[in-house]
Structure formats: structure tokens, C-alpha cells
Short mmCIF file of C-alpha atoms and ligand atoms in Angstrom, two decimals:
data_model
loop_
_atom_site.label_atom_id
_atom_site.label_comp_id
_atom_site.label_asym_id
_atom_site.label_seq_id
_atom_site.Cartn_x
_atom_site.Cartn_y
_atom_site.Cartn_z
CA MET A 18 -68.44 -23.08 11.06
CA GLU A 19 -69.90 -25.84 8.86
CA PRO A 20 -72.99 -27.52 10.33
CA THR A 21 -71.93 -31.07 9.36
CA ASN A 22 -68.76 -33.12 9.66
CA ARG A 23 -66.29 -32.30 6.91
CA ARG A 24 -63.48 -34.67 5.76
CA ILE A 25 -60.14 -32.91 5.73
CA ILE A 26 -57.54 -34.10 3.20
CA VAL A 27 -54.16 -34.65 4.89
CA PHE A 28 -51.32 -33.80 2.51
CA ASP A 29 -47.96 -34.88 3.89
CA THR A 30 -44.84 -33.12 2.64
CA THR A 31 -42.26 -34.70 4.97
CA LEU A 32 -40.39 -36.07 1.96
CA ARG A 33 -40.33 -32.72 0.13
CA ASP A 34 -40.62 -29.65 2.39
CA GLY A 35 -39.52 -31.77 5.39
CA GLU A 36 -36.44 -32.89 3.54
CA GLN A 37 -35.59 -29.23 3.00
CA SER A 38 -34.76 -29.00 6.74
CA PRO A 39 -31.07 -28.32 7.05
CA GLY A 40 -29.32 -31.67 7.48
CA ALA A 41 -32.41 -33.83 6.90
CA SER A 42 -31.63 -35.25 3.48
CA MET A 43 -32.58 -38.90 3.04
CA ASN A 44 -31.56 -41.67 0.67
CA LEU A 45 -33.94 -43.63 -1.54
CA ASP A 46 -34.32 -46.56 0.81
CA GLU A 47 -35.10 -44.22 3.72
CA LYS A 48 -37.66 -42.29 1.66
CA LEU A 49 -39.40 -45.50 0.64
CA LYS A 50 -39.59 -46.58 4.28
CA ILE A 51 -41.18 -43.27 5.24
CA ALA A 52 -43.57 -43.36 2.27
CA HIS A 53 -44.83 -46.82 3.29
CA ALA A 54 -45.23 -45.62 6.89
CA LEU A 55 -47.24 -42.62 5.65
CA VAL A 56 -49.56 -44.93 3.74
CA ASP A 57 -50.04 -47.00 6.91
CA LEU A 58 -50.67 -43.79 8.83
CA GLY A 59 -53.50 -43.00 6.41
CA VAL A 60 -52.38 -39.74 4.80
CA ASP A 61 -54.32 -38.89 1.64
CA VAL A 62 -51.49 -37.32 -0.37
CA ILE A 63 -47.73 -37.88 -0.17
CA GLU A 64 -45.61 -35.14 -1.68
CA ALA A 65 -42.69 -37.38 -2.57
CA GLY A 66 -40.21 -34.78 -3.82
CA PHE A 67 -39.21 -32.21 -6.40
CA PRO A 68 -38.22 -34.31 -9.41
CA ILE A 69 -36.25 -31.65 -11.31
CA ALA A 70 -34.15 -30.82 -8.23
CA SER A 71 -31.71 -33.73 -8.65
CA PRO A 72 -31.50 -37.22 -10.16
CA GLY A 73 -31.87 -38.59 -6.61
CA ASP A 74 -35.11 -36.66 -6.10
CA PHE A 75 -36.41 -37.85 -9.45
CA GLU A 76 -35.67 -41.48 -8.63
CA SER A 77 -37.31 -41.32 -5.22
CA VAL A 78 -40.51 -39.81 -6.63
CA GLN A 79 -40.50 -42.44 -9.37
CA GLN A 80 -39.95 -45.34 -6.95
CA ILE A 81 -42.55 -44.09 -4.48
CA ALA A 82 -45.00 -43.66 -7.39
CA LEU A 83 -44.31 -47.26 -8.42
CA HIS A 84 -44.45 -48.88 -5.00
CA CYS A 85 -46.85 -46.90 -2.80
CA GLN A 86 -50.42 -47.39 -3.89
CA GLY A 87 -52.46 -46.37 -0.87
CA ALA A 88 -52.21 -42.60 -1.36
CA THR A 89 -52.09 -39.95 -4.07
CA ILE A 90 -48.44 -39.37 -4.98
CA CYS A 91 -47.51 -35.80 -5.70
CA GLY A 92 -44.42 -34.22 -7.28
CA LEU A 93 -43.48 -30.54 -7.12
CA ALA A 94 -42.65 -28.41 -10.16
CA ARG A 95 -42.01 -24.74 -10.81
CA CYS A 96 -44.26 -23.18 -13.42
CA ASN A 97 -42.13 -24.07 -16.41
CA GLU A 98 -42.16 -26.76 -19.07
CA GLN A 99 -39.02 -28.64 -18.04
CA ASP A 100 -40.06 -28.92 -14.39
CA ILE A 101 -43.58 -30.07 -15.23
CA ASP A 102 -42.43 -32.59 -17.84
CA ARG A 103 -39.87 -34.01 -15.44
CA ALA A 104 -42.44 -34.21 -12.65
CA TRP A 105 -44.81 -36.14 -14.89
CA GLU A 106 -42.04 -38.47 -16.04
CA ALA A 107 -41.43 -39.36 -12.37
CA LEU A 108 -45.10 -39.63 -11.45
CA LYS A 109 -46.67 -41.34 -14.43
CA SER A 110 -46.72 -44.85 -12.99
CA ALA A 111 -48.50 -43.74 -9.81
CA HIS A 112 -51.92 -45.19 -9.13
CA ARG A 113 -53.14 -41.66 -8.33
CA PRO A 114 -50.64 -39.00 -9.50
CA ARG A 115 -50.78 -35.28 -8.72
CA ILE A 116 -48.62 -32.53 -10.20
CA HIS A 117 -48.07 -29.58 -7.86
CA VAL A 118 -46.99 -26.40 -9.65
CA PHE A 119 -45.97 -23.27 -7.80
CA LEU A 120 -45.16 -19.68 -8.66
CA ALA A 121 -44.48 -16.79 -6.30
CA THR A 122 -47.09 -14.03 -6.28
CA SER A 123 -46.16 -11.54 -3.52
CA ALA A 124 -44.81 -8.10 -4.44
CA ILE A 125 -41.44 -8.86 -2.83
CA HIS A 126 -41.01 -12.05 -4.83
CA ARG A 127 -42.36 -10.51 -8.06
CA GLU A 128 -40.02 -7.58 -7.84
CA PHE A 129 -36.81 -9.03 -6.44
CA LYS A 130 -36.84 -12.73 -7.28
CA LEU A 131 -38.84 -13.13 -10.48
CA ARG A 132 -38.73 -9.61 -11.92
CA MET A 133 -42.17 -10.20 -13.43
CA THR A 134 -45.28 -8.05 -13.66
CA ARG A 135 -48.64 -9.14 -12.32
CA GLU A 136 -49.84 -9.87 -15.88
CA GLU A 137 -46.80 -12.03 -16.55
CA ILE A 138 -47.37 -13.96 -13.31
CA ILE A 139 -50.98 -14.70 -14.26
CA ALA A 140 -49.98 -15.77 -17.78
CA ARG A 141 -47.22 -18.06 -16.40
CA ALA A 142 -49.55 -19.58 -13.81
CA ILE A 143 -52.12 -20.35 -16.51
CA SER A 144 -49.64 -21.94 -18.89
CA GLY A 145 -48.06 -24.01 -16.09
CA VAL A 146 -51.39 -25.34 -14.83
CA GLN A 147 -52.58 -26.05 -18.38
CA ARG A 148 -49.45 -28.02 -19.17
CA ALA A 149 -49.78 -30.07 -15.97
CA ALA A 150 -53.48 -30.63 -16.66
CA ARG A 151 -52.65 -32.11 -20.06
CA TYR A 152 -50.77 -34.87 -18.24
CA CYS A 153 -53.02 -35.55 -15.30
CA ASP A 154 -56.40 -34.51 -13.99
CA ASP A 155 -55.17 -33.88 -10.44
CA VAL A 156 -53.30 -30.56 -10.45
CA GLU A 157 -52.43 -28.44 -7.45
CA PHE A 158 -51.38 -24.82 -7.82
CA SER A 159 -49.57 -22.82 -5.12
CA PRO A 160 -49.09 -19.06 -5.24
CA GLU A 161 -45.87 -19.03 -3.22
CA ASP A 162 -45.79 -16.44 -0.43
CA ALA A 163 -49.59 -16.14 -0.71
CA ALA A 164 -49.87 -14.88 2.87
CA ARG A 165 -47.92 -11.75 1.88
CA THR A 166 -49.65 -11.33 -1.49
CA GLU A 167 -52.15 -8.48 -2.03
CA VAL A 168 -55.52 -10.18 -1.53
CA ASP A 169 -57.07 -8.78 -4.73
CA PHE A 170 -54.19 -10.06 -6.81
CA LEU A 171 -54.25 -13.41 -4.99
CA CYS A 172 -57.93 -13.76 -5.89
CA GLN A 173 -57.15 -13.06 -9.56
CA VAL A 174 -54.33 -15.62 -9.68
CA VAL A 175 -56.41 -18.27 -7.92
CA GLU A 176 -59.36 -17.70 -10.28
CA ALA A 177 -57.08 -17.97 -13.32
CA ALA A 178 -55.41 -21.14 -12.00
CA ILE A 179 -58.78 -22.82 -11.41
CA ASP A 180 -59.98 -21.82 -14.88
CA ALA A 181 -56.79 -23.32 -16.30
CA GLY A 182 -57.50 -26.66 -14.63
CA ALA A 183 -56.20 -26.55 -11.03
CA THR A 184 -58.23 -28.91 -8.85
CA THR A 185 -56.55 -27.82 -5.61
CA VAL A 186 -55.39 -24.29 -4.81
CA ASN A 187 -52.90 -24.23 -2.00
CA ILE A 188 -52.35 -21.07 0.03
CA PRO A 189 -48.83 -21.08 1.44
CA ASP A 190 -47.55 -18.93 4.26
CA THR A 191 -44.07 -19.51 2.90
CA VAL A 192 -42.22 -17.42 5.47
CA GLY A 193 -44.39 -18.11 8.52
CA TYR A 194 -45.57 -14.49 8.73
CA ALA A 195 -49.32 -14.94 9.14
CA THR A 196 -51.40 -14.96 12.31
CA PRO A 197 -54.55 -17.07 12.75
CA ALA A 198 -56.97 -14.16 12.15
CA HIS A 199 -55.03 -13.12 9.03
CA MET A 200 -54.88 -16.64 7.59
CA GLY A 201 -58.55 -17.32 8.30
CA GLY A 202 -59.39 -13.94 6.69
CA VAL A 203 -57.47 -14.79 3.50
CA ILE A 204 -59.40 -18.04 3.08
CA ARG A 205 -62.71 -16.30 3.78
CA LYS A 206 -61.96 -13.64 1.15
CA LEU A 207 -61.03 -16.29 -1.41
CA ARG A 208 -64.33 -18.04 -0.78
CA ASP A 209 -66.26 -14.77 -0.98
CA ARG A 210 -64.58 -13.22 -3.98
CA VAL A 211 -63.32 -15.95 -6.35
CA PRO A 212 -66.31 -16.87 -8.52
CA ASN A 213 -65.09 -20.38 -9.48
CA ILE A 214 -63.70 -21.29 -6.03
CA ASP A 215 -66.16 -24.17 -5.64
CA ARG A 216 -64.46 -26.01 -8.49
CA ALA A 217 -61.29 -26.54 -6.43
CA VAL A 218 -60.27 -27.68 -2.97
CA ILE A 219 -58.65 -24.91 -0.95
CA SER A 220 -55.49 -26.08 0.78
CA ILE A 221 -53.40 -24.50 3.52
CA HIS A 222 -49.60 -24.73 3.88
CA CYS A 223 -48.08 -22.94 6.87
CA HIS A 224 -44.51 -22.52 8.02
CA ASN A 225 -43.69 -22.21 11.67
CA ASP A 226 -41.36 -19.21 11.95
CA LEU A 227 -43.52 -17.62 14.65
CA GLY A 228 -44.62 -20.94 16.11
CA LEU A 229 -48.09 -20.41 14.62
CA ALA A 230 -48.21 -22.99 11.83
CA VAL A 231 -50.76 -25.28 13.50
CA ALA A 232 -52.91 -22.39 14.76
CA ASN A 233 -52.88 -20.73 11.32
CA SER A 234 -53.80 -24.01 9.62
CA LEU A 235 -56.69 -24.57 12.04
CA ALA A 236 -57.97 -21.06 11.33
CA ALA A 237 -57.85 -21.75 7.59
CA LEU A 238 -59.74 -25.03 7.99
CA GLU A 239 -62.39 -23.26 10.03
CA GLU A 240 -62.89 -20.80 7.19
CA GLY A 241 -63.38 -23.55 4.62
CA ALA A 242 -59.99 -24.95 3.57
CA GLY A 243 -60.41 -28.64 2.78
CA GLN A 244 -56.79 -29.79 2.72
CA VAL A 245 -53.98 -29.25 5.21
CA GLU A 246 -50.31 -29.59 4.29
CA CYS A 247 -48.07 -30.80 7.08
CA THR A 248 -45.00 -32.84 8.00
CA VAL A 249 -44.26 -35.51 10.58
CA ASN A 250 -42.65 -33.90 13.66
CA GLY A 251 -43.20 -30.53 11.94
CA ILE A 252 -39.85 -30.73 10.16
CA GLY A 253 -39.23 -28.42 7.21
CA GLU A 254 -37.48 -25.28 5.99
CA ARG A 255 -36.12 -23.14 8.85
CA ALA A 256 -38.49 -23.51 11.84
CA GLY A 257 -40.45 -26.18 9.95
CA ASN A 258 -44.00 -26.77 8.77
CA CYS A 259 -47.36 -27.43 10.40
CA SER A 260 -46.89 -30.58 12.46
CA LEU A 261 -49.03 -33.48 11.23
CA GLU A 262 -49.48 -35.09 14.63
CA GLU A 263 -50.46 -31.81 16.27
CA ILE A 264 -53.06 -30.75 13.73
CA VAL A 265 -54.56 -34.23 13.49
CA MET A 266 -54.88 -34.58 17.25
CA ALA A 267 -56.23 -31.03 17.60
CA LEU A 268 -58.99 -31.90 15.12
CA ARG A 269 -59.71 -35.20 16.82
CA THR A 270 -59.52 -34.04 20.43
CA ARG A 271 -61.60 -30.92 19.75
CA HIS A 272 -64.03 -32.65 17.42
CA ASP A 273 -66.76 -31.14 19.58
CA TYR A 274 -65.74 -27.75 18.19
CA TYR A 275 -64.30 -28.35 14.72
CA ARG A 276 -66.43 -31.33 13.62
CA PHE A 277 -63.83 -32.35 11.02
CA GLU A 278 -62.71 -35.89 10.25
CA THR A 279 -59.40 -37.16 8.89
CA LYS A 280 -58.44 -40.62 7.70
CA ILE A 281 -55.39 -40.76 9.99
CA GLU A 282 -54.84 -43.91 12.06
CA THR A 283 -53.73 -41.99 15.14
CA ARG A 284 -52.14 -45.03 16.82
CA ARG A 285 -49.47 -44.87 14.15
CA LEU A 286 -48.44 -41.30 15.07
CA VAL A 287 -45.72 -42.18 17.58
CA PRO A 288 -44.17 -45.01 15.51
CA THR A 289 -44.12 -42.77 12.43
CA SER A 290 -42.63 -39.90 14.41
CA ARG A 291 -39.88 -42.19 15.68
CA LEU A 292 -39.19 -43.53 12.23
CA VAL A 293 -38.80 -40.02 10.80
CA ALA A 294 -36.68 -38.85 13.74
CA GLY A 295 -34.41 -41.87 13.38
CA ILE A 296 -33.96 -41.49 9.65
CA THR A 297 -33.47 -37.72 9.57
CA GLY A 298 -31.42 -37.57 12.79
CA MET A 299 -33.73 -34.73 13.91
CA GLN A 300 -34.74 -35.85 17.37
CA VAL A 301 -38.02 -34.71 18.83
CA GLN A 302 -37.74 -32.52 21.92
CA ARG A 303 -39.01 -34.21 25.10
CA ASN A 304 -41.87 -31.78 25.62
CA LYS A 305 -43.06 -31.85 21.97
CA ALA A 306 -46.85 -32.04 21.89
CA ILE A 307 -48.31 -35.48 21.09
CA VAL A 308 -45.10 -37.42 20.34
CA GLY A 309 -42.50 -36.07 22.80
CA ARG A 310 -41.30 -38.43 25.53
CA ASN A 311 -42.85 -36.19 28.20
CA ALA A 312 -46.13 -35.55 26.39
CA PHE A 313 -47.95 -37.90 28.76
CA ALA A 314 -45.58 -37.87 31.75
CA HIS A 315 -47.00 -36.50 34.99
CA GLU A 316 -44.52 -35.22 37.52
CA ALA A 317 -46.44 -33.21 40.11
CA GLY A 318 -47.86 -35.23 43.01
CA ILE A 319 -51.29 -33.61 42.68
CA HIS A 320 -51.42 -34.55 39.01
CA GLN A 321 -50.29 -38.11 39.68
CA ASP A 322 -52.92 -38.48 42.36
CA GLY A 323 -55.60 -37.19 39.99
CA MET A 324 -54.40 -39.49 37.22
CA LEU A 325 -54.67 -42.54 39.46
CA LYS A 326 -58.20 -41.61 40.43
CA GLU A 327 -59.36 -40.73 36.92
CA PRO A 328 -56.97 -40.22 33.93
CA SER A 329 -59.19 -37.59 32.31
CA THR A 330 -58.45 -35.23 35.24
CA TYR A 331 -55.14 -34.33 33.61
CA GLU A 332 -55.14 -36.11 30.24
CA ILE A 333 -57.08 -34.76 27.26
CA MET A 334 -55.92 -37.64 25.05
CA ARG A 335 -55.05 -41.23 25.88
CA PRO A 336 -51.39 -42.11 25.24
CA GLU A 337 -52.39 -45.34 23.53
CA ASP A 338 -54.52 -43.37 21.05
CA VAL A 339 -51.40 -41.74 19.62
CA GLY A 340 -49.37 -44.95 19.73
CA PHE A 341 -47.52 -44.83 23.06
CA GLU A 342 -47.21 -48.25 24.63
CA ARG A 343 -47.96 -48.58 28.34
CA THR A 344 -44.60 -50.35 28.58
CA ASP A 345 -42.16 -50.86 25.78
CA LEU A 346 -40.12 -53.66 27.34
CA VAL A 347 -40.61 -56.35 24.75
CA LEU A 348 -37.90 -58.78 23.85
CA GLY A 349 -34.95 -60.64 25.35
CA LYS A 350 -32.27 -63.19 24.61
CA HIS A 351 -34.75 -65.97 23.99
CA SER A 352 -37.04 -64.11 21.66
CA GLY A 353 -37.20 -65.49 18.16
CA ARG A 354 -37.18 -64.05 14.67
CA ALA A 355 -41.01 -64.00 14.46
CA ALA A 356 -41.27 -61.95 17.67
CA LEU A 357 -38.74 -59.47 16.31
CA ALA A 358 -40.58 -59.25 12.98
CA ASP A 359 -43.88 -58.70 14.78
CA ARG A 360 -42.46 -55.97 16.97
CA ALA A 361 -40.77 -54.22 14.04
CA LYS A 362 -44.06 -54.28 12.12
CA ALA A 363 -45.97 -52.84 15.06
CA MET A 364 -43.39 -50.07 15.23
CA GLY A 365 -44.01 -49.18 11.59
CA PHE A 366 -40.99 -50.78 9.90
CA HIS A 367 -41.56 -52.83 6.77
CA LEU A 368 -38.56 -55.18 6.56
CA THR A 369 -37.60 -57.41 3.68
CA GLY A 370 -36.61 -61.01 4.51
CA GLU A 371 -32.96 -60.11 4.01
CA GLN A 372 -33.17 -57.05 6.26
CA LEU A 373 -34.90 -59.09 8.97
CA HIS A 374 -32.20 -61.72 8.72
CA GLU A 375 -29.45 -59.16 9.21
CA ILE A 376 -31.25 -57.29 12.01
CA PHE A 377 -31.94 -60.56 13.81
CA ASP A 378 -28.19 -61.36 13.84
CA ARG A 379 -27.50 -57.94 15.33
CA PHE A 380 -30.37 -58.40 17.79
CA LYS A 381 -28.81 -61.64 19.07
CA LEU A 382 -25.43 -59.94 19.52
CA LEU A 383 -27.09 -57.12 21.42
CA ALA A 384 -29.13 -59.54 23.56
CA ASP A 385 -25.85 -61.11 24.66
CA LYS A 386 -24.69 -57.74 25.96
CA LYS A 387 -28.02 -56.42 27.24
CA LYS A 388 -30.68 -58.38 29.14
CA GLU A 389 -33.71 -56.34 28.22
CA ILE A 390 -34.36 -55.14 24.69
CA TYR A 391 -36.71 -52.15 24.38
CA ASP A 392 -38.52 -50.73 21.37
CA GLY A 393 -35.89 -48.00 21.23
CA ASP A 394 -33.14 -50.64 20.90
CA ILE A 395 -35.01 -52.34 18.07
CA ALA A 396 -35.55 -49.03 16.31
CA ALA A 397 -31.85 -48.28 16.72
CA LEU A 398 -30.84 -51.64 15.23
CA ILE A 399 -33.12 -51.11 12.27
CA LYS A 400 -31.88 -47.57 11.68
CA GLN A 401 -28.31 -48.85 11.85
CA GLN A 402 -29.09 -51.52 9.28
CA LEU A 403 -30.77 -48.96 7.00
CA HIS A 404 -27.77 -46.76 7.24
CA ASP A 405 -25.10 -49.42 6.61
CA GLN A 406 -24.78 -49.63 2.87
CA PRO A 407 -22.98 -52.80 1.75
CA GLU A 408 -21.01 -50.80 -0.78
CA ARG A 409 -19.79 -48.33 1.85
CA GLU A 410 -16.07 -47.85 1.42
CA TRP A 411 -14.66 -47.48 4.93
CA ARG A 412 -15.53 -49.95 7.69
CA LEU A 413 -14.54 -50.20 11.33
CA VAL A 414 -12.64 -53.41 12.04
CA ASP A 415 -11.25 -52.91 15.52
CA PHE A 416 -10.29 -50.21 17.99
CA CYS A 417 -8.85 -49.78 21.45
CA VAL A 418 -8.98 -46.46 23.26
CA ARG A 419 -7.39 -45.21 26.44
CA SER A 420 -8.23 -41.97 28.19
CA GLY A 421 -7.90 -40.57 31.67
CA SER A 422 -7.50 -37.36 33.61
CA SER A 423 -3.71 -37.46 33.70
CA ILE A 424 -2.73 -39.28 30.49
CA ALA A 425 -2.87 -38.34 26.82
CA PRO A 426 -5.69 -40.04 24.92
CA ARG A 427 -4.49 -42.97 22.82
CA MET A 428 -6.23 -44.88 20.09
CA GLU A 429 -5.32 -48.00 18.17
CA LEU A 430 -7.56 -48.19 15.16
CA THR A 431 -8.00 -50.65 12.33
CA LEU A 432 -10.22 -49.73 9.38
CA ALA A 433 -10.90 -51.62 6.17
CA ARG A 434 -11.70 -50.49 2.67
CA GLY A 435 -12.63 -53.36 0.35
CA SER A 436 -10.32 -56.22 1.29
CA GLU A 437 -7.49 -53.99 2.50
CA GLN A 438 -6.90 -53.16 6.17
CA PHE A 439 -5.26 -50.03 7.60
CA HIS A 440 -3.87 -49.64 11.09
CA GLU A 441 -2.90 -46.55 13.05
CA THR A 442 -1.89 -45.86 16.64
CA LEU A 443 -2.18 -42.27 17.80
CA GLU A 444 -1.49 -40.53 21.08
CA ASP A 445 -2.97 -37.09 20.69
CA GLY A 446 -6.04 -34.88 21.13
CA ASP A 447 -8.26 -33.73 23.95
CA GLY A 448 -10.17 -36.88 24.75
CA PRO A 449 -11.49 -40.10 23.25
CA VAL A 450 -13.76 -38.35 20.73
CA ASP A 451 -11.01 -36.04 19.53
CA VAL A 452 -8.51 -38.88 19.16
CA ALA A 453 -11.17 -40.90 17.30
CA PHE A 454 -11.53 -38.07 14.75
CA LEU A 455 -7.77 -37.67 14.44
CA ALA A 456 -7.14 -41.39 13.95
CA VAL A 457 -9.86 -41.75 11.30
CA GLU A 458 -8.62 -38.63 9.50
CA LYS A 459 -5.07 -39.96 9.52
CA ILE A 460 -6.06 -43.27 7.95
CA THR A 461 -8.61 -42.00 5.43
CA GLY A 462 -6.93 -38.72 4.51
CA TYR A 463 -10.16 -36.72 4.95
CA LYS A 464 -9.75 -33.63 7.16
CA LEU A 465 -13.11 -32.81 8.69
CA VAL A 466 -14.46 -29.78 10.51
CA CYS A 467 -16.92 -30.97 13.16
CA ARG A 468 -19.89 -28.55 13.40
CA ASP A 469 -22.17 -30.52 15.66
CA TYR A 470 -21.85 -33.65 17.78
CA THR A 471 -24.61 -35.18 19.87
CA VAL A 472 -24.84 -38.41 21.75
CA ARG A 473 -28.09 -39.75 23.11
CA SER A 474 -29.26 -42.93 24.65
CA ALA A 475 -31.67 -44.88 22.47
CA THR A 476 -33.34 -46.54 25.48
CA LEU A 477 -33.17 -46.89 29.25
CA GLY A 478 -30.31 -47.99 31.51
CA HIS A 479 -26.56 -47.47 31.46
CA ASP A 480 -26.13 -50.42 29.09
CA ALA A 481 -28.40 -48.74 26.51
CA LEU A 482 -27.48 -48.31 22.87
CA GLY A 483 -25.88 -44.91 22.34
CA GLU A 484 -26.61 -42.97 19.18
CA VAL A 485 -24.10 -40.44 17.90
CA ASN A 486 -25.17 -37.87 15.31
CA LEU A 487 -22.67 -35.46 13.89
CA ASP A 488 -22.45 -32.75 11.25
CA VAL A 489 -19.09 -32.24 9.59
CA ASP A 490 -17.86 -29.92 6.84
CA PHE A 491 -15.53 -31.06 4.13
CA GLN A 492 -14.43 -28.68 1.37
CA GLY A 493 -17.32 -26.29 1.97
CA ARG A 494 -20.10 -28.93 2.05
CA SER A 495 -21.75 -30.40 5.09
CA TYR A 496 -22.40 -34.06 5.73
CA ARG A 497 -24.31 -35.88 8.44
CA GLY A 498 -23.07 -39.06 10.05
CA ARG A 499 -24.76 -41.45 12.44
CA GLY A 500 -23.45 -44.39 14.43
CA MET A 501 -24.85 -46.67 17.08
CA SER A 502 -23.31 -48.95 19.66
CA THR A 503 -23.46 -49.74 23.35
CA ASP A 504 -19.99 -48.13 23.37
CA THR A 505 -20.09 -44.39 22.61
CA VAL A 506 -16.54 -44.29 21.20
CA GLU A 507 -17.48 -47.05 18.77
CA ALA A 508 -20.69 -45.15 17.92
CA THR A 509 -18.52 -42.06 17.31
CA LEU A 510 -16.16 -43.94 14.99
CA LYS A 511 -19.12 -45.34 13.05
CA ALA A 512 -20.67 -41.88 12.73
CA ILE A 513 -17.40 -40.39 11.43
CA LEU A 514 -17.07 -43.23 8.91
CA ASP A 515 -20.69 -42.79 7.87
CA ALA A 516 -19.98 -39.13 7.01
CA ILE A 517 -16.72 -40.01 5.26
CA ASN A 518 -18.42 -42.65 3.15
CA GLN A 519 -20.88 -40.03 1.95
CA ILE A 520 -18.03 -37.71 1.06
CA ALA A 521 -16.30 -40.56 -0.77
CA SER A 522 -19.39 -41.73 -2.66
O1 LIG B 233 -43.71 -22.85 1.48
C1 LIG B 233 -44.02 -22.84 0.28
O2 LIG B 233 -44.40 -21.83 -0.31
C2 LIG B 233 -43.89 -24.10 -0.44
C3 LIG B 233 -44.54 -24.15 -1.79
C4 LIG B 233 -43.68 -24.82 -2.79
C5 LIG B 233 -45.87 -24.81 -1.65
O3 LIG B 233 -43.37 -25.06 0.08
ZN1 LIG B 234 -43.29 -24.81 2.27
#
């Protein structure tokens, strides 16, 4: 262990690896919101996307590069000219740009995916890093599947990449195969055997297939890695990535042992987690460390008694240090626009004047129906506003539903598209949700296969806002829809229309 405090660089890849979570794709506006929240959180590097992957990815990296100045903005590229040129095109207006090039190095990937020899891999890594280094002086190189790469070969590739101009060498456990001792050992060997290793920062990037991503990352930091790659709520490919909030709080809470510092403003962890959960629709499990609803809830009488006498008996962190409010009951019918703006800001949302105006109107409508407005309600209203695109084709105008144990479900539904209205009355299906799907399908002509449907309450009480998230398939592709309302059938209709509008766009 290092004798003095070391500053760890926090590299957030929520917008790139996180977005690769099945069903977590985000639009430009949503990505910008998250990027601003990450700057407020204090991350050092934001991996904003993979510019060559799609025009949408390119535009989001470009916009984040233009508008987010508080962090290094990074774009991913494979080790080839087109990818690297495209990445630079997207990144060039960033205050501090970084190009991240990657190339698989493990025997399995060399043989089956790339069909390249070791010599060819080294030559390609060198040319990729050199090309990126001609554009910008901050270049990260990742030997993909490093954790399963022969250590001697990994050392050769890393040495060549540093010689070619890589300023950060990232060691990914792409498939989440490593264990802490293994990962720590790889970093130690790199430090012992790569002669030019001091010219680059060693980074660690762990996936969570065995639930070891945070433990593996900590082991790598202990052995000298200076950057950790992570995502908010640990979202990412398959079982996800190293969770940002967990690694940051492990370093902070066990500072006595690790003696590492980060620049993270830990009070922003919960608001950022909620923002990402709301936007991606990937809700955090209740018992999730640090940001789960139960992370600081004490149920057992003995624990509660101890807590009342002295919180440190059962709490190793203070809830307020990670951004939990002691109470989140905040606003009511008489609260004004400024109070709403203040609360939204504290929760990590940056709203334009126009967005605030629209959310305030919705807030007033909600306050008429519901006496007490909680943070969760405000977050739900904001998410709803973010999701409602003015150019969306199909809109809900009106509905009336009937259901009961001894009658067939019935729905009268009016939808609008542009200035035209469409009406349908249907008596069919297995319940109000089924008849809602059938009625929408009848009017719009889209036949959907529902793969997943969840409804959750955004806040407390039986008058709470309900949030419906659903995954549907249409012609072999899947789409995610989200809707919110104090009425779950209305939330369902909105979620179905949200998915249909994506299909139609
Ligand atoms: O998991 C991985 O190998 C990656 C690389 C692109 C860094 O995400
Ligand atoms: Zn990854």
C-alpha cells in the first residue's frame, strides 16, 4: 500500500457502457441531463459514447463535448482509422477531450473474433494509438478482455501502446471473470514488468458477472491503478459494471485503510442515482448498497434502539453524506415556482425556463389531486416532461375503463395524432391493462408483443404517482415505454403510446 494519500481518477461510463445495458438506451436530451449531473457529482472523466456506433451516438458525444466543461469528455473508438477520425470529429470542441481506443488481446478474441496474430494485434494497437495521439494528447488504450489475456503478452501490448502515445492504459475485465487476487496480481505484474509503465496512468474496468466488480476494482487500486471506470447504479452490459457509488463510498468509508481520495461530491450520489434510474427505467433494488431505499433503514428492534442511542452503532456512513434527506416531504399546493425550481436543482435536475414552466403547470395539477408532494413526485413529473416529446405522434386525449370480477373489461379511448382524433370502444381482454393494449393497437394499427410490464409507486401513499415501464417487441425489435399518472390505467396507456411513438419515429 502507498504511504501517502493518492488521488483516484473517477472515469464514468454510464453513457457508454451503461447505455449498453439491455433496454437502457437514452435520447440526446436525457444524455445531456446525465452528463450535467455527472459534472455536478465531480467525476473526472465522462465517457459520453461511441461516436461511430450511430448518428445518435455521434451527436450526443458532440453535444456533451460542447456543453459540459467541468470534466474530460471521452469518446470510444475501435483501433481503426474511421472510428478514431469519427471520435475526434465528435470530441474536438471539448474543453478537455480524450480518445479511448480499444482492441481485444485475449487468445479467445484473437482467434475467434479478430483472427489476428499477436504481432498483428501489437501493430494495430500501435497504429491506432498513434493516430489518436495525432489528434489529442489525452489517449486511453484498452486491451479488451485483458483479464483473460496471457500476462506476458498483455505486458508487451501495454508497453507498445504507451510507447505509441497512450497516456492511460485501461485493464478491462470484459467478461467479469477475474477475482480480486487475480486482478490485483495483473496490475502488480504490469507495474513490475512494463519498463515504461510510469509514463501512463493504469486504469481498471471491471464487469460484474460474478458480483465482484467493486472488489476487483479495489484490489487493482491497491496495487497501483490510478483510475477506476464505473457507472451510476452499476448499470452496463449483462450484469453491469463496477458501481460508482459503491466504490466511491468504499474508498471514503475505509479511508483509514486505502488512504485514497476522489473528487466526488458524495451528497450528490442519491440524486444522481435517481436521475439515472428514472431516465433508463432501470430501478435500483431496495437493498442496493449506498443508494437503495433500504440502505439506511433499520428494522430490528435491537438495531433501532442502538441507532437512537448512537447512530454509529449500526451505521458506517451517514445517510445525509450520500444524499438521503431525513425527510423528503417538501412541497404542497401553495408552493411557488421558485420553491419547485430550488427543489429540482437540489435533486440534480438542471431545468430550462421552458421546462420549469411546463413542469410547474403539471405540479399544480398534481397538487390539486394530492395534498403532499414528495421528492419522488417531483422526479416523476420531471421524467415525464423529459419523455414527452412535443413532436410525438400519438397522444392520449381521453379514456374511460370498466372492469370487475364478473364483467368483461371495457374501454372507451380517444387518441389524437396531429389535429386528428380517433375514438374506439372495445369490450374484450383479460383486464384493464389488456383492454388498454387492445384498444391502442386497434386505433394505431401497431400489434405489440408485451415482454415486460412493471408498475411501481413513485412515492408514498395510495394517491401516489404510479410509474409504468414496459418492454414491447414490434417486428423483431424491442422498445421501452414509460408512463406516469396517479391512475395506473392512464400510466399504462401513456407507456404504450410512448413505445408506439418510438416505433413510429
Ligand atoms: O468491457 C470492456 O472491455 C470495455 C472496453 C471497450 C473498455 O467496455
Ligand atoms: Zn466494459
